[in-house]
Amino acid sequence: MSEIKKIKEEYLLKLNKDLDQNKLNEIKTELFGKNGVVSTKFKQLGSIAENKRKELASELNYLKNELEELILKKNENIQNKEINKKLENEKIDITLPGRTYFAGKIHPVSQVIDEVTSIFSEIGFSVEEGPDVENEYYNFSALNTPENHPARDMHDTFYLDNSKDLLLRTHTSPVQIRTMLKSKPPFKIIVPGRTYRHDSDQTHSPMFHQLEGLHIDKNVNMGHLKGCLYYFVKKFFEVEKVRIRFRPSHFPFTEPSAEVDIGYKIQDGKIKIGEGDKWLEILGCGMVHPNVLKNAKVNPKQYQGYAFGVGIDRLAMLKYGINDLRAFFESDIRWLEFYGFDPLDVPTNYRGLSR
Ligand code: DAH
């Protein structure tokens, strides 16, 4: 067998094996590199007798072309294989079940705070906040609650030290004082926040939420208070008409003071707000006592106004038909799943209820 044929057979055998890119490159160098088998053969042509040279050269060229073509093909194959392998590995298996995800829910208390905030902000109230840990002065004395006044017992206060100075605020009313002290009238604020009392049953929890309202200006009277509360109750419960009753009451920080009831009835086992002949107490309110204004460095001869305090949890229970307050704070995820609100849902109050 001629030497060229031998080379051909040897390399056809090598090239027809299953090769990777590196191996193929190696073979290519072995053949056509500087000292490669074929390159060497070409170099040797010069020393061959002239009569044989031509034949050998053409044989050699033929071999070169054949092997080069084969290498090119192999190269293509290897690259295709690699691409296919990549595609195979990165393939998305659309038959796999989807990953479950859990969307959080908005707690009814947060939902109601958002709703009342948006209702009051539409009529010019801004939001204020105060600390949960209060001192006796802001929580009671500055609010015109004398030493030994029954309100101090009534509130079942959690005191934080023996001197009874530091306490967990029993209502959001101290923020009235804090707000008035830090700037000048007029004031038109609401204060949503946590409040604390030593109390626990189906409708009371040691920690609960209140919304305080305060409007102080030069000509604010009880008519404004009534108008504001009518507006609020209608908007909040999404009813066109509502029955409201102001009952005389007593709070140390207001004079006169009133408790507000709203009319309701039970229909098909559900509570219906605004109609019916039953009454439900929802808040306390009144005209801010001159002593409170004085304590807050506001001149009661020039300024007066109203204040109110609503139980936020109570509002949530009424509007969303939840009958045990304690469940609000038990952090049971199943409860929240049921009573909570979808964060992407538009709040009901934005759905265009006419005023
Ligand atoms: N702070 C009172 C309470 O916790 C509620 C209240 C009543 C707030 C009358 C007021 C008000 O601002 O004017 O029971």
Short mmCIF file of C-alpha atoms and ligand atoms in Angstrom, two decimals:
data_model
loop_
_atom_site.label_atom_id
_atom_site.label_comp_id
_atom_site.label_asym_id
_atom_site.label_seq_id
_atom_site.Cartn_x
_atom_site.Cartn_y
_atom_site.Cartn_z
CA MET A 1 0.00 0.00 0.00
CA SER A 2 1.33 3.42 -0.85
CA GLU A 3 2.26 5.66 2.01
CA ILE A 4 -0.43 8.15 1.07
CA LYS A 5 -3.10 5.51 1.15
CA LYS A 6 -1.85 4.42 4.57
CA ILE A 7 -2.14 7.93 5.87
CA LYS A 8 -5.58 8.22 4.39
CA GLU A 9 -6.81 5.04 5.97
CA GLU A 10 -5.28 5.77 9.34
CA TYR A 11 -6.83 9.21 9.48
CA LEU A 12 -10.20 8.25 8.07
CA LEU A 13 -10.39 5.77 10.92
CA LYS A 14 -9.37 8.39 13.46
CA LEU A 15 -11.76 11.02 12.10
CA ASN A 16 -14.73 8.71 12.02
CA LYS A 17 -14.59 8.11 15.73
CA ASP A 18 -16.75 10.04 18.14
CA LEU A 19 -14.62 13.14 18.64
CA ASP A 20 -14.89 16.26 20.68
CA GLN A 21 -13.61 19.64 19.55
CA ASN A 22 -10.23 19.26 21.27
CA LYS A 23 -9.54 15.88 19.78
CA LEU A 24 -10.49 17.11 16.33
CA ASN A 25 -8.15 20.08 16.65
CA GLU A 26 -5.37 17.73 17.69
CA ILE A 27 -5.86 15.59 14.60
CA LYS A 28 -5.94 18.68 12.42
CA THR A 29 -2.57 19.78 13.78
CA GLU A 30 -1.23 16.29 13.44
CA LEU A 31 -2.06 16.44 9.73
CA PHE A 32 -1.62 20.02 8.68
CA GLY A 33 0.46 21.61 11.45
CA LYS A 34 3.99 22.87 10.79
CA ASN A 35 5.42 19.38 11.16
CA GLY A 36 2.15 17.63 10.35
CA VAL A 37 2.04 14.39 8.42
CA VAL A 38 0.62 15.95 5.24
CA SER A 39 2.70 19.14 5.49
CA THR A 40 5.86 17.04 5.78
CA LYS A 41 4.86 15.06 2.74
CA PHE A 42 4.44 18.27 0.74
CA LYS A 43 7.88 19.44 1.85
CA GLN A 44 9.38 16.12 0.73
CA LEU A 45 7.99 16.59 -2.82
CA GLY A 46 11.02 18.62 -3.82
CA SER A 47 13.40 15.72 -3.23
CA ILE A 48 11.41 13.29 -5.29
CA ALA A 49 12.29 12.30 -8.80
CA GLU A 50 10.62 14.58 -11.28
CA ASN A 51 8.75 11.88 -13.12
CA LYS A 52 7.00 10.78 -9.93
CA ARG A 53 6.58 14.17 -8.44
CA LYS A 54 3.53 15.27 -10.39
CA GLU A 55 1.58 12.13 -9.65
CA LEU A 56 2.49 12.22 -6.00
CA ALA A 57 1.61 15.91 -5.75
CA SER A 58 -1.80 15.38 -7.19
CA GLU A 59 -2.37 12.36 -4.93
CA LEU A 60 -1.27 14.44 -2.00
CA ASN A 61 -3.55 17.33 -2.96
CA TYR A 62 -6.41 14.93 -3.29
CA LEU A 63 -5.74 13.52 0.17
CA LYS A 64 -5.44 17.01 1.61
CA ASN A 65 -8.77 18.09 0.18
CA GLU A 66 -10.53 14.94 1.27
CA LEU A 67 -9.25 15.13 4.83
CA GLU A 68 -9.87 18.86 5.11
CA GLU A 69 -13.42 18.43 3.94
CA LEU A 70 -13.99 15.68 6.44
CA ILE A 71 -12.55 17.78 9.23
CA LEU A 72 -14.82 20.66 8.27
CA LYS A 73 -17.85 18.40 8.34
CA LYS A 74 -16.80 16.93 11.67
CA ASN A 75 -16.36 20.39 13.03
CA GLU A 76 -19.85 21.33 12.01
CA ASN A 77 -21.24 18.15 13.57
CA ILE A 78 -19.51 18.79 16.85
CA GLN A 79 -20.78 22.33 17.00
CA ASN A 80 -24.32 21.27 16.21
CA LYS A 81 -24.12 18.63 18.88
CA GLU A 82 -22.99 21.21 21.41
CA ILE A 83 -25.80 23.59 20.54
CA ASN A 84 -28.34 20.79 20.81
CA LYS A 85 -26.95 19.74 24.14
CA LYS A 86 -27.24 23.29 25.40
CA LEU A 87 -30.81 23.57 24.15
CA GLU A 88 -31.65 20.27 25.79
CA ASN A 89 -30.27 21.41 29.14
CA GLU A 90 -31.98 24.77 29.04
CA LYS A 91 -35.31 23.44 27.90
CA ILE A 92 -38.33 24.57 29.93
CA ASP A 93 -40.51 21.69 30.93
CA ILE A 94 -43.97 23.14 30.52
CA THR A 95 -45.54 19.98 31.92
CA LEU A 96 -44.11 20.71 35.40
CA PRO A 97 -46.72 21.98 37.87
CA GLY A 98 -46.42 25.73 38.57
CA ARG A 99 -44.74 26.96 41.75
CA THR A 100 -47.29 28.00 44.32
CA TYR A 101 -46.86 31.45 45.81
CA PHE A 102 -48.63 33.02 48.73
CA ALA A 103 -49.81 36.59 48.39
CA GLY A 104 -50.08 38.42 51.70
CA LYS A 105 -53.36 39.92 52.87
CA ILE A 106 -54.02 43.28 54.44
CA HIS A 107 -55.31 43.01 57.99
CA PRO A 108 -58.83 44.45 58.44
CA VAL A 109 -57.47 46.97 60.98
CA SER A 110 -54.92 48.27 58.46
CA GLN A 111 -57.59 48.31 55.79
CA VAL A 112 -59.94 50.38 57.97
CA ILE A 113 -57.13 52.78 58.95
CA ASP A 114 -56.46 53.32 55.23
CA GLU A 115 -60.14 53.87 54.53
CA VAL A 116 -60.77 56.37 57.35
CA THR A 117 -57.54 58.20 56.55
CA SER A 118 -58.59 58.66 52.96
CA ILE A 119 -62.12 59.76 53.97
CA PHE A 120 -60.87 62.40 56.40
CA SER A 121 -58.05 63.60 54.20
CA GLU A 122 -60.62 64.47 51.54
CA ILE A 123 -62.07 67.06 53.91
CA GLY A 124 -58.78 68.56 54.98
CA PHE A 125 -57.65 66.49 57.98
CA SER A 126 -54.01 65.52 58.17
CA VAL A 127 -52.58 62.53 60.01
CA GLU A 128 -50.64 62.85 63.29
CA GLU A 129 -49.05 60.21 65.46
CA GLY A 130 -47.87 59.93 69.04
CA PRO A 131 -46.00 57.42 71.21
CA ASP A 132 -47.62 54.27 72.65
CA VAL A 133 -45.67 54.79 75.86
CA GLU A 134 -47.06 58.02 77.29
CA ASN A 135 -46.67 59.88 80.52
CA GLU A 136 -49.42 60.57 82.98
CA TYR A 137 -49.52 64.26 82.07
CA TYR A 138 -50.38 63.90 78.39
CA ASN A 139 -52.67 60.92 78.91
CA PHE A 140 -54.70 62.40 81.80
CA SER A 141 -53.75 65.70 83.45
CA ALA A 142 -53.35 67.86 80.36
CA LEU A 143 -56.67 66.47 79.18
CA ASN A 144 -58.33 68.00 82.22
CA THR A 145 -58.64 64.71 84.08
CA PRO A 146 -58.16 65.54 87.77
CA GLU A 147 -56.33 63.32 90.24
CA ASN A 148 -58.82 60.73 91.58
CA HIS A 149 -61.12 61.27 88.63
CA PRO A 150 -62.97 58.00 87.90
CA ALA A 151 -61.74 58.09 84.29
CA ARG A 152 -58.31 57.06 85.54
CA ASP A 153 -59.78 53.86 87.00
CA MET A 154 -62.29 53.51 84.21
CA HIS A 155 -59.48 53.23 81.76
CA ASP A 156 -57.80 50.35 83.61
CA THR A 157 -54.40 51.73 82.86
CA PHE A 158 -51.23 49.67 82.35
CA TYR A 159 -48.65 51.62 84.36
CA LEU A 160 -45.03 50.99 83.53
CA ASP A 161 -43.41 52.20 86.75
CA ASN A 162 -44.28 52.52 90.43
CA SER A 163 -44.52 56.28 90.34
CA LYS A 164 -47.42 55.86 87.90
CA ASP A 165 -45.84 58.35 85.57
CA LEU A 166 -45.10 56.18 82.55
CA LEU A 167 -47.98 54.22 81.08
CA LEU A 168 -49.30 52.65 77.90
CA ARG A 169 -51.64 55.28 76.51
CA THR A 170 -55.28 54.43 77.22
CA HIS A 171 -56.56 56.50 74.31
CA THR A 172 -55.26 58.53 71.36
CA SER A 173 -56.40 61.81 72.98
CA PRO A 174 -52.90 62.72 74.33
CA VAL A 175 -51.88 63.35 70.72
CA GLN A 176 -54.30 66.33 70.77
CA ILE A 177 -52.05 67.99 73.35
CA ARG A 178 -48.80 66.98 71.66
CA THR A 179 -49.98 68.32 68.31
CA MET A 180 -51.25 71.64 69.66
CA LEU A 181 -48.06 72.21 71.67
CA LYS A 182 -45.81 71.76 68.68
CA SER A 183 -47.40 74.34 66.39
CA LYS A 184 -50.00 77.09 66.11
CA PRO A 185 -53.77 76.89 65.44
CA PRO A 186 -55.77 76.16 63.35
CA PHE A 187 -55.58 72.37 63.77
CA LYS A 188 -57.41 69.78 61.74
CA ILE A 189 -55.98 66.36 62.45
CA ILE A 190 -56.81 62.70 62.83
CA VAL A 191 -54.72 60.29 64.86
CA PRO A 192 -54.99 56.57 64.18
CA GLY A 193 -53.07 54.38 66.61
CA ARG A 194 -52.74 51.62 69.18
CA THR A 195 -54.21 52.05 72.63
CA TYR A 196 -54.12 49.83 75.75
CA ARG A 197 -56.42 48.92 78.63
CA HIS A 198 -56.58 46.12 81.12
CA ASP A 199 -59.57 44.43 79.58
CA SER A 200 -60.23 41.25 77.60
CA ASP A 201 -63.43 39.62 76.35
CA GLN A 202 -65.26 39.10 73.08
CA THR A 203 -65.45 42.82 72.38
CA HIS A 204 -62.41 44.05 74.34
CA SER A 205 -58.74 43.38 73.84
CA PRO A 206 -55.87 44.72 76.01
CA MET A 207 -54.45 46.30 72.88
CA PHE A 208 -56.88 47.95 70.48
CA HIS A 209 -57.01 50.84 68.03
CA GLN A 210 -58.56 54.27 68.12
CA LEU A 211 -58.95 57.15 65.77
CA GLU A 212 -58.82 60.58 67.33
CA GLY A 213 -60.11 63.66 65.55
CA LEU A 214 -59.44 67.29 66.43
CA HIS A 215 -60.56 70.44 64.66
CA ILE A 216 -59.67 73.80 66.23
CA ASP A 217 -60.23 77.13 64.53
CA LYS A 218 -61.80 80.52 65.18
CA ASN A 219 -65.41 79.70 64.37
CA VAL A 220 -65.83 75.98 64.83
CA ASN A 221 -69.04 74.90 66.54
CA MET A 222 -71.05 71.80 67.31
CA GLY A 223 -72.80 71.99 63.93
CA HIS A 224 -69.43 71.36 62.29
CA LEU A 225 -68.92 68.36 64.53
CA LYS A 226 -72.26 66.90 63.50
CA GLY A 227 -71.66 67.59 59.82
CA CYS A 228 -68.24 66.00 59.95
CA LEU A 229 -69.47 62.86 61.68
CA TYR A 230 -72.46 62.45 59.33
CA TYR A 231 -70.13 62.74 56.38
CA PHE A 232 -67.73 60.23 57.88
CA VAL A 233 -70.35 57.60 58.81
CA LYS A 234 -72.02 57.77 55.38
CA LYS A 235 -68.73 57.48 53.55
CA PHE A 236 -67.35 54.75 55.75
CA PHE A 237 -70.41 52.50 55.72
CA GLU A 238 -71.11 53.36 52.09
CA VAL A 239 -74.73 54.34 52.67
CA GLU A 240 -76.66 57.29 51.27
CA LYS A 241 -78.67 57.93 54.40
CA VAL A 242 -77.83 57.33 57.99
CA ARG A 243 -79.55 57.83 61.34
CA ILE A 244 -77.28 59.32 63.97
CA ARG A 245 -78.08 60.14 67.57
CA PHE A 246 -76.06 62.43 69.84
CA ARG A 247 -76.53 61.44 73.48
CA PRO A 248 -75.33 63.77 76.25
CA SER A 249 -72.37 62.27 78.01
CA HIS A 250 -69.32 63.26 79.97
CA PHE A 251 -65.64 63.35 79.17
CA PRO A 252 -63.24 65.51 81.18
CA PHE A 253 -61.68 66.90 78.00
CA THR A 254 -64.88 68.10 76.30
CA GLU A 255 -67.75 70.36 77.27
CA PRO A 256 -70.41 69.65 76.19
CA SER A 257 -69.73 65.97 75.55
CA ALA A 258 -71.74 63.46 73.59
CA GLU A 259 -71.77 59.85 72.66
CA VAL A 260 -72.82 59.04 69.15
CA ASP A 261 -75.06 56.14 68.20
CA ILE A 262 -75.90 55.00 64.69
CA GLY A 263 -79.14 53.35 63.67
CA TYR A 264 -79.08 49.74 62.47
CA LYS A 265 -81.20 46.67 61.96
CA ILE A 266 -80.56 42.99 61.56
CA GLN A 267 -81.57 41.68 58.16
CA ASP A 268 -81.12 38.04 57.13
CA GLY A 269 -78.86 37.53 60.10
CA LYS A 270 -76.65 40.43 59.01
CA ILE A 271 -76.26 43.88 60.49
CA LYS A 272 -77.46 46.72 58.27
CA ILE A 273 -76.11 50.14 59.16
CA GLY A 274 -78.12 53.31 58.63
CA GLU A 275 -81.64 51.90 58.82
CA GLY A 276 -83.81 50.39 61.53
CA ASP A 277 -84.75 51.29 65.04
CA LYS A 278 -81.84 49.83 66.96
CA TRP A 279 -78.94 51.99 68.19
CA LEU A 280 -75.27 51.21 68.35
CA GLU A 281 -72.72 53.36 70.13
CA ILE A 282 -69.73 54.11 67.92
CA LEU A 283 -67.85 57.05 69.34
CA GLY A 284 -67.34 59.77 71.93
CA CYS A 285 -67.02 63.43 71.07
CA GLY A 286 -67.60 66.99 72.19
CA MET A 287 -66.40 70.58 72.12
CA VAL A 288 -62.82 70.76 73.40
CA HIS A 289 -62.76 71.95 77.02
CA PRO A 290 -61.17 75.41 77.51
CA ASN A 291 -58.79 73.91 80.10
CA VAL A 292 -57.45 71.51 77.48
CA LEU A 293 -56.80 74.41 75.12
CA LYS A 294 -55.05 76.35 77.89
CA ASN A 295 -52.85 73.35 78.72
CA ALA A 296 -51.94 73.18 75.04
CA LYS A 297 -51.08 76.91 74.91
CA VAL A 298 -54.09 77.79 72.76
CA ASN A 299 -56.17 80.80 73.76
CA PRO A 300 -59.77 79.55 74.34
CA LYS A 301 -61.11 83.07 73.93
CA GLN A 302 -59.91 83.08 70.32
CA TYR A 303 -60.07 79.45 69.36
CA GLN A 304 -62.41 76.58 69.93
CA GLY A 305 -63.35 73.35 68.24
CA TYR A 306 -64.43 69.77 68.49
CA ALA A 307 -62.79 66.42 69.11
CA PHE A 308 -63.88 62.83 68.76
CA GLY A 309 -62.59 59.35 69.43
CA VAL A 310 -63.67 56.21 67.53
CA GLY A 311 -62.78 52.57 68.07
CA ILE A 312 -61.16 51.42 64.82
CA ASP A 313 -61.53 47.71 65.59
CA ARG A 314 -65.20 48.28 66.29
CA LEU A 315 -65.62 49.94 62.90
CA ALA A 316 -63.90 47.01 61.21
CA MET A 317 -66.11 44.49 63.03
CA LEU A 318 -69.26 46.35 62.02
CA LYS A 319 -68.37 46.97 58.40
CA TYR A 320 -66.91 43.55 57.68
CA GLY A 321 -69.12 41.36 59.87
CA ILE A 322 -66.42 40.10 62.23
CA ASN A 323 -67.83 39.21 65.63
CA ASP A 324 -64.88 38.36 67.85
CA LEU A 325 -62.38 41.14 68.44
CA ARG A 326 -59.80 38.81 69.96
CA ALA A 327 -59.33 37.05 66.60
CA PHE A 328 -57.88 40.32 65.26
CA PHE A 329 -54.75 39.82 67.30
CA GLU A 330 -54.29 36.05 67.33
CA SER A 331 -52.28 36.08 64.08
CA ASP A 332 -54.06 33.01 62.73
CA ILE A 333 -53.08 32.95 59.06
CA ARG A 334 -56.34 31.15 58.11
CA TRP A 335 -58.35 33.94 59.71
CA LEU A 336 -56.35 36.56 57.86
CA GLU A 337 -56.72 34.64 54.61
CA PHE A 338 -60.50 34.82 55.08
CA TYR A 339 -61.00 38.31 56.49
CA GLY A 340 -57.94 40.03 55.00
CA PHE A 341 -57.90 42.24 51.91
CA ASP A 342 -56.14 41.75 48.63
CA PRO A 343 -53.39 44.39 48.46
CA LEU A 344 -54.06 44.96 44.77
CA ASP A 345 -57.78 45.52 45.17
CA VAL A 346 -59.08 49.06 44.98
CA PRO A 347 -60.48 50.02 48.41
CA THR A 348 -64.28 50.15 48.40
CA ASN A 349 -64.28 53.83 49.29
CA TYR A 350 -62.69 54.74 45.99
CA ARG A 351 -65.54 53.18 44.05
CA GLY A 352 -67.24 56.50 43.68
CA LEU A 353 -69.89 56.74 46.38
CA SER A 354 -71.59 60.10 45.97
CA ARG A 355 -71.25 62.46 48.89
N1 DAH B 1 -60.70 59.33 74.59
C1 DAH B 1 -62.04 58.79 74.73
C2 DAH B 1 -62.00 57.33 75.09
O1 DAH B 1 -60.98 56.75 74.97
C3 DAH B 1 -62.82 58.97 73.46
C4 DAH B 1 -63.09 60.40 73.19
C5 DAH B 1 -64.23 61.02 73.63
C6 DAH B 1 -62.18 61.13 72.47
C7 DAH B 1 -64.51 62.33 73.39
C8 DAH B 1 -62.42 62.48 72.23
C9 DAH B 1 -63.59 63.07 72.69
O2 DAH B 1 -61.58 63.23 71.54
O3 DAH B 1 -63.84 64.36 72.43
O4 DAH B 1 -62.99 56.78 75.45
#
